[in-house]
Coordinates of C-alpha atoms in Angstrom, one line a residue:
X150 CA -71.7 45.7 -134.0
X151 CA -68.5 45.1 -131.2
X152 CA -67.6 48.8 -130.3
X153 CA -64.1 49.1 -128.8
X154 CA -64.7 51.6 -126.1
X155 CA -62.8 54.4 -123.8
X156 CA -62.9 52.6 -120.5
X157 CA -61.5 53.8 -117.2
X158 CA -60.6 50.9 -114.4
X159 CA -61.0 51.3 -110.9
X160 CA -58.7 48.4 -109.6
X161 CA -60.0 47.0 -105.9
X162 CA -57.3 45.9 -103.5
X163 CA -57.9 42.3 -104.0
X164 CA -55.6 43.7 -107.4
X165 CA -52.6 44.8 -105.4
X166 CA -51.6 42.4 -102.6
X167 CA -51.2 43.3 -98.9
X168 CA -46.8 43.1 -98.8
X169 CA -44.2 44.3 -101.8
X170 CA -44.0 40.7 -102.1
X171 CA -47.6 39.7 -103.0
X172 CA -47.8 43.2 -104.8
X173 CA -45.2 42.0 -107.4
X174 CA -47.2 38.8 -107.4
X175 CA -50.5 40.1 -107.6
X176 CA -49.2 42.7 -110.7
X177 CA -48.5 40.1 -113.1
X178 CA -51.8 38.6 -112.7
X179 CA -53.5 42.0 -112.7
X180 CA -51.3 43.3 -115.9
X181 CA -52.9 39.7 -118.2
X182 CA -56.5 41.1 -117.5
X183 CA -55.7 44.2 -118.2
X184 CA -54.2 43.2 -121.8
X185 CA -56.7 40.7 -122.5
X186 CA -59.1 44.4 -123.0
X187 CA -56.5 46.4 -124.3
X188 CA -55.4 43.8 -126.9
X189 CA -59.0 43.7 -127.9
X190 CA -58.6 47.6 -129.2
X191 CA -59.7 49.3 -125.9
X192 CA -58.2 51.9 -124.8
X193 CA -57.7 51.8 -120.9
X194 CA -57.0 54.2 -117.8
X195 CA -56.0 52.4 -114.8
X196 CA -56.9 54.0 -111.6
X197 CA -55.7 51.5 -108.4
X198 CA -56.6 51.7 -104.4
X199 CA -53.7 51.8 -102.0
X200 CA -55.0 50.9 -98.6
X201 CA -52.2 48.5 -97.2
X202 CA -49.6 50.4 -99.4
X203 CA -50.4 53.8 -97.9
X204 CA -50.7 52.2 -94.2
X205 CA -47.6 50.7 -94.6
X206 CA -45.7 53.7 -95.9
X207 CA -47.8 56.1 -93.3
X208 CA -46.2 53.4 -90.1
X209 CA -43.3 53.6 -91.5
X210 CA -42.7 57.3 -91.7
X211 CA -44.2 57.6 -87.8
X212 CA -41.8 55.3 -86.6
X213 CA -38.4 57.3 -88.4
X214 CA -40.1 60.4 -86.6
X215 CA -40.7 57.9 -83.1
X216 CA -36.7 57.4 -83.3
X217 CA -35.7 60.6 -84.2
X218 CA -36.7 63.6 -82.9
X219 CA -35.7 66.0 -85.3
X220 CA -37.4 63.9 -87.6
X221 CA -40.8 65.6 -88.4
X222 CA -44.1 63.3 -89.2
X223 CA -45.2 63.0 -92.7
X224 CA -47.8 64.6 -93.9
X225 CA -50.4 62.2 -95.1
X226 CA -50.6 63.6 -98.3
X227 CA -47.1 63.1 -99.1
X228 CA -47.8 59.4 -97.7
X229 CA -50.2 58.9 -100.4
X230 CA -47.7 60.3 -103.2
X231 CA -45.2 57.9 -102.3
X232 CA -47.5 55.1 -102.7
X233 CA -48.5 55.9 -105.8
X234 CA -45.1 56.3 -107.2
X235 CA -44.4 53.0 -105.8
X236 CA -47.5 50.9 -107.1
X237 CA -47.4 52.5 -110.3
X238 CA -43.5 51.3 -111.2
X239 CA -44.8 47.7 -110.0
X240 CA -47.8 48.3 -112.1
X241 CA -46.8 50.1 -115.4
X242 CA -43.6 47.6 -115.9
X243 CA -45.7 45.0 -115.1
X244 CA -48.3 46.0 -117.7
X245 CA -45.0 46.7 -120.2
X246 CA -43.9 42.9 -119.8
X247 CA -47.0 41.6 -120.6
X248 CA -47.7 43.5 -123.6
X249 CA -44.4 42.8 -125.2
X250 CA -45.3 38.7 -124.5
X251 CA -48.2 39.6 -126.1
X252 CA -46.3 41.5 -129.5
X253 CA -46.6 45.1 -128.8
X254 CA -43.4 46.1 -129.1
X255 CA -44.4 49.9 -128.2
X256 CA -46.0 49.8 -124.6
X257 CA -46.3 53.5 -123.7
X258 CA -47.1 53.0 -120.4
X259 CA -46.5 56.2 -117.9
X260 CA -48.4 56.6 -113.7
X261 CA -49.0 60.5 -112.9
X262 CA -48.8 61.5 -109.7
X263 CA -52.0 62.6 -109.0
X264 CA -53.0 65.6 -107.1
X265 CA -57.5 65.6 -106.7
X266 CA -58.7 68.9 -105.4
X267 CA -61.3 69.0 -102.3
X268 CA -63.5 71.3 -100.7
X269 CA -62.2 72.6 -97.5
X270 CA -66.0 73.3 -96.1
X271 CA -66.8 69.3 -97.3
X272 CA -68.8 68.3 -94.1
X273 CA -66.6 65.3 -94.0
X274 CA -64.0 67.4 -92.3
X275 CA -66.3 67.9 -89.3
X276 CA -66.4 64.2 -88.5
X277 CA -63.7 62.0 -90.1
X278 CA -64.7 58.5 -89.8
X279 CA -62.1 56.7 -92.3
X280 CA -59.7 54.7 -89.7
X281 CA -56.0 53.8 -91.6
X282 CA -52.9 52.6 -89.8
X283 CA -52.5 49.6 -87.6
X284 CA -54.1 49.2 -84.3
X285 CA -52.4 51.0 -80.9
X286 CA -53.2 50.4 -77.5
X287 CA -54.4 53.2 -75.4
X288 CA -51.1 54.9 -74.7
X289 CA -49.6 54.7 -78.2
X290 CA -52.9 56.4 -79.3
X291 CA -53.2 59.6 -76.6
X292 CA -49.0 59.7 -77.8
X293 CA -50.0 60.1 -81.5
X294 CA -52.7 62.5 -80.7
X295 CA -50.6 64.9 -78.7
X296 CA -47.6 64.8 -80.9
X297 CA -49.3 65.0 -83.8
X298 CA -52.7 66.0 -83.9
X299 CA -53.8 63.1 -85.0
X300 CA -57.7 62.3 -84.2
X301 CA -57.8 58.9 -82.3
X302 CA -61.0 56.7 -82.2
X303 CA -61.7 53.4 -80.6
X304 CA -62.4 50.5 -82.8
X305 CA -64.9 47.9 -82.0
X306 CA -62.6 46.6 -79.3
X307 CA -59.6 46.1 -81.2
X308 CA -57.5 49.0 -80.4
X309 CA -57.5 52.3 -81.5
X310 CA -56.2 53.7 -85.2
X311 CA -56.4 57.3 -86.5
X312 CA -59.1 58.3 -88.5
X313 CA -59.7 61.2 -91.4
X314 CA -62.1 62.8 -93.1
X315 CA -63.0 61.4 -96.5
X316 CA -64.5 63.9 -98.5
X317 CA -65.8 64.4 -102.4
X318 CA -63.4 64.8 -105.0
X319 CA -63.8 68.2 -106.9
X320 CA -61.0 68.7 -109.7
X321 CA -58.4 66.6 -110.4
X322 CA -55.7 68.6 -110.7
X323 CA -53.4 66.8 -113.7
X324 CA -56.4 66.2 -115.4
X325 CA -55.5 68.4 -118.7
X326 CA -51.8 66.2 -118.3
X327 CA -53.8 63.0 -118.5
X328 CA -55.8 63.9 -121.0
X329 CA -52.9 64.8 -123.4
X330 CA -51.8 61.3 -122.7
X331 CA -54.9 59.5 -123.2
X332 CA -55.3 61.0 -126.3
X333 CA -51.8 60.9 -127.7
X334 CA -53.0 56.8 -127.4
X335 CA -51.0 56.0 -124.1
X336 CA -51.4 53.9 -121.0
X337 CA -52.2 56.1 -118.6
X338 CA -52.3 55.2 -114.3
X339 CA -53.2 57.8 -112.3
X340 CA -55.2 59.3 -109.4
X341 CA -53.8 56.0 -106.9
X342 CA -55.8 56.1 -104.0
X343 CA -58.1 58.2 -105.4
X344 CA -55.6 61.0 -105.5
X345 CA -53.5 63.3 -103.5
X346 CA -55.9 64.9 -101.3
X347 CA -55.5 68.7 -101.7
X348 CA -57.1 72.0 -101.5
X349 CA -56.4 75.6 -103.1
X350 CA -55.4 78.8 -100.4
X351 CA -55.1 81.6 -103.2
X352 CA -52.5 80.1 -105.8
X353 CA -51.2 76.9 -103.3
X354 CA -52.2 73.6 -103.4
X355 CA -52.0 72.0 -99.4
X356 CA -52.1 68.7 -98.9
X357 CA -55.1 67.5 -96.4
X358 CA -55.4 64.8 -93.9
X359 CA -57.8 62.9 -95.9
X360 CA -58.5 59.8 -98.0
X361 CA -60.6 60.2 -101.4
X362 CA -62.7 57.4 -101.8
X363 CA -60.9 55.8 -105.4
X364 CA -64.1 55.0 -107.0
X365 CA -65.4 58.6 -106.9
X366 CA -62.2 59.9 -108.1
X367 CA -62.5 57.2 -110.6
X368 CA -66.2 58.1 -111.6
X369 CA -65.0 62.0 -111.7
X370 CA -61.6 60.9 -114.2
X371 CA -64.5 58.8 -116.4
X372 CA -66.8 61.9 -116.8
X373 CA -63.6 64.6 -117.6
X374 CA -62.3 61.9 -120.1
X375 CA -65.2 61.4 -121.5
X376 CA -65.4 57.8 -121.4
X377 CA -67.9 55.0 -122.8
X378 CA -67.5 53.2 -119.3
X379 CA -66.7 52.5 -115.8
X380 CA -65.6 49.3 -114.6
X381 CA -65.0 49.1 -110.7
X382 CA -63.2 45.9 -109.8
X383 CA -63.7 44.6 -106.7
X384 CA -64.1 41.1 -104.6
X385 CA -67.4 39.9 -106.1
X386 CA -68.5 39.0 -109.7
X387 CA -71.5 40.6 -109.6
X388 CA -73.8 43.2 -106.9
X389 CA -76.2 41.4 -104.9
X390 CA -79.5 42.6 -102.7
X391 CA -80.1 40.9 -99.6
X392 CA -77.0 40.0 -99.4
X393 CA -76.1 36.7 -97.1
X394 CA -79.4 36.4 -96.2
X395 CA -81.6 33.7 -98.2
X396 CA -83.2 35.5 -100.4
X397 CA -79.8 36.8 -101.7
X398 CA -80.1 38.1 -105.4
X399 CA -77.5 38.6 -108.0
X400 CA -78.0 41.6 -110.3
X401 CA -76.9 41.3 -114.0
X402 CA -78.7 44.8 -115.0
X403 CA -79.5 47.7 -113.7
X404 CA -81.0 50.9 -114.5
X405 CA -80.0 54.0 -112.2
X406 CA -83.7 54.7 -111.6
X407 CA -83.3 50.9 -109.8
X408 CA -79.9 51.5 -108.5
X409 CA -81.0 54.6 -106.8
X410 CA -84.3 52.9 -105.3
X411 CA -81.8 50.1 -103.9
X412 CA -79.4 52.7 -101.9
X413 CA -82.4 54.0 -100.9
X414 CA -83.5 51.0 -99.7
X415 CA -80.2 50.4 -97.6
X416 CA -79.2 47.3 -99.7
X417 CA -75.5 48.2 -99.9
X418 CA -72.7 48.4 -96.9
X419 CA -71.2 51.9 -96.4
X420 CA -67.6 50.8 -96.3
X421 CA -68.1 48.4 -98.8
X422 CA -71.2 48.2 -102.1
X423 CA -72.3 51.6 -101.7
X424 CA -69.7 54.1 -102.8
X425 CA -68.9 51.8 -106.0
X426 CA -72.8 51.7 -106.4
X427 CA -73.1 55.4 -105.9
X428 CA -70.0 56.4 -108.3
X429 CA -71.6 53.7 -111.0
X430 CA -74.9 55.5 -110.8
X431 CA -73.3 59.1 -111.0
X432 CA -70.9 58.3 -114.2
X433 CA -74.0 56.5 -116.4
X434 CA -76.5 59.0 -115.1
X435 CA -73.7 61.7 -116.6
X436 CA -74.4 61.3 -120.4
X437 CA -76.1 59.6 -122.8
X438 CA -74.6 56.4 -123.7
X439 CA -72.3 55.7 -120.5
X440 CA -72.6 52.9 -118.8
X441 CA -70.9 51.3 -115.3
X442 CA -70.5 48.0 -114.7
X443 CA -68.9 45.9 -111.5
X444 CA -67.4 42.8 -111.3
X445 CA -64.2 40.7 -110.5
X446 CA -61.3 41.6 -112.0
X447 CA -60.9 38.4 -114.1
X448 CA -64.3 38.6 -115.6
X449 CA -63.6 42.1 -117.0
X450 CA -63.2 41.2 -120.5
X451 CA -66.4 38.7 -120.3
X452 CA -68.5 41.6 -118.7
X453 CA -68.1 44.2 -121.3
X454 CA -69.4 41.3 -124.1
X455 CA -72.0 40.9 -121.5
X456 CA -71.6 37.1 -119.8
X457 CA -71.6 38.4 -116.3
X458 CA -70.9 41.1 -114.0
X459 CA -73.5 43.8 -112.8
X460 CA -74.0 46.4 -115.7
X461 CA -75.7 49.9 -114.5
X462 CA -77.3 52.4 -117.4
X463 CA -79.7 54.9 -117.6

């Protein structure tokens, strides 16, 4: 029997465009998948990467602060708040448009600034590896580093860019909000970027220099909202071992046990496979009857009846 399901979506970049431009293109395509599963009775909550958005919004800022000296830099943190305010009005009104094409005349549709809660002793903070911003020579680099602080690492011959620490999510702070929302049968987008890194001094919550990896914050949302599944969108249909070698396999299933025996194994890149793997295998290793699944974003629908996409279970 067809079960409409709880789902929540971790959107991949591919979803948002690189410019404002292609972002308000790459919406409207973004919004149809989205309503081909809610119009099907799920009930979705959208949770959405920000990589070029936050970059863009972090040079920005360092520039005003370049030009004016009484101008302080922004915090990261705050960068990361502004871009999800910013994707989620492109997002939700796109969502709203399409539902009302579509004959749902009420499109509760509402992004919550997310705030997700991280240890302050998460090793990750002793060696941040995560590079965002654009490339600098040499100079602009030791500039950055010694009016800001920033930590400044050579990449691969291509310049330098500043790099933080990318730790765990532990609490997402709104989560009670979200829930409220969820329940009372709305649209919910929230934790962008995998939230608004910050952690607790007494009763304060301080921003950190950091960038939470979206699908774990994704796979921690999933677990507090209960939720039948997972479905992290990114730039391939379905997982694959050996991949681009010739023995290259596509997985359609996969239980954790295997999942875990393939990290193991090395099968999936660390900046790419492996933390969507990892965060699949945590949420349907979480409960009975949870599952994960990964695939394109315009094979979503097909994927939860099953055609494609790689599905992970206990």
């Amino acid at each position: 029997m067809y079960k409409r399901k709880r789902i929540v979506i971790a959107l991949g970049g591919n979803a948002l465009g690189d410019t404002l431009s292609e972002q308000m293109t790459a919406v409207k395509t973004t919004a149809k998948a989205l309503c081909d599963l809610i119009e099907e009775g799920h009930q979705i909550v959208v949770v959405h990467g920000n990589g070029p958005q936050v970059g863009m919004i972090n040079n920005a800022m360092s520039a005003l602060s370049r030009e004016d000296q009484n101008q302080p830099n922004t915090p990261l943190s705050v960068c990361v708040a502004m871009s999800q305010a910013y994707i989620g009005y492109d997002l939700q009104n796109a969502l709203r448009e399409e539902l009302r094409k579509r004959g749902f005349m009420r499109t509760p549709v509402v992004t919550v600034v997310t705030q997700v809660r991280v240890d302050p002793e998460d090793l990750a903070f002793e060696n941040p590896s995560k590079p965002i911003g654009h490339f600098l020579t040499k100079e602009e680099a030791d500039h950055q580093a010694q009016a800001y602080g920033h930590i400044m690492k050579e990449d691969a011959g291509r310049g330098y860019r500043r790099v933080v620490a990318s730790p765990k999510p532990v609490e997402i702070v709104e989560q009670d909000a979200i829930n409220s929302l969820v329940d009372a049968n709305k649209i919910v987008i929230c934790c962008g970027g995998g939230g608004i890194p910050v952690v607790l001094n007494n009763d304060h919550l301080k921003g950190a220099s950091a960038v939470i990896d979206k699908d774990f914050a994704s796979c921690l949302l999933a677990k507090e909202l209960d939720a039948d599944m997972l479905i992290i969108l990114t730039a391939v249909e379905k997982v694959a071992i050996h991949f681009g070698k010739e023995n290259e396999t596509w997985l359609d299933d996969l239980s954790v046990q295997e999942a875990r025996q393939h990290i193991e194994n090395g099968e999936f890149a660390a900046g790419s496979m492996l933390p969507k793997v990892q965060a699949a295998v945590d949420f349907a290793s979480s409960a009975p009857g949870r599952t994960a699944m990964i695939t394109l974003l315009e094979k979503a629908r097909d994927g939860i009846h099953g055609k494609t996409g790689t599905t992970i279970h206990m």
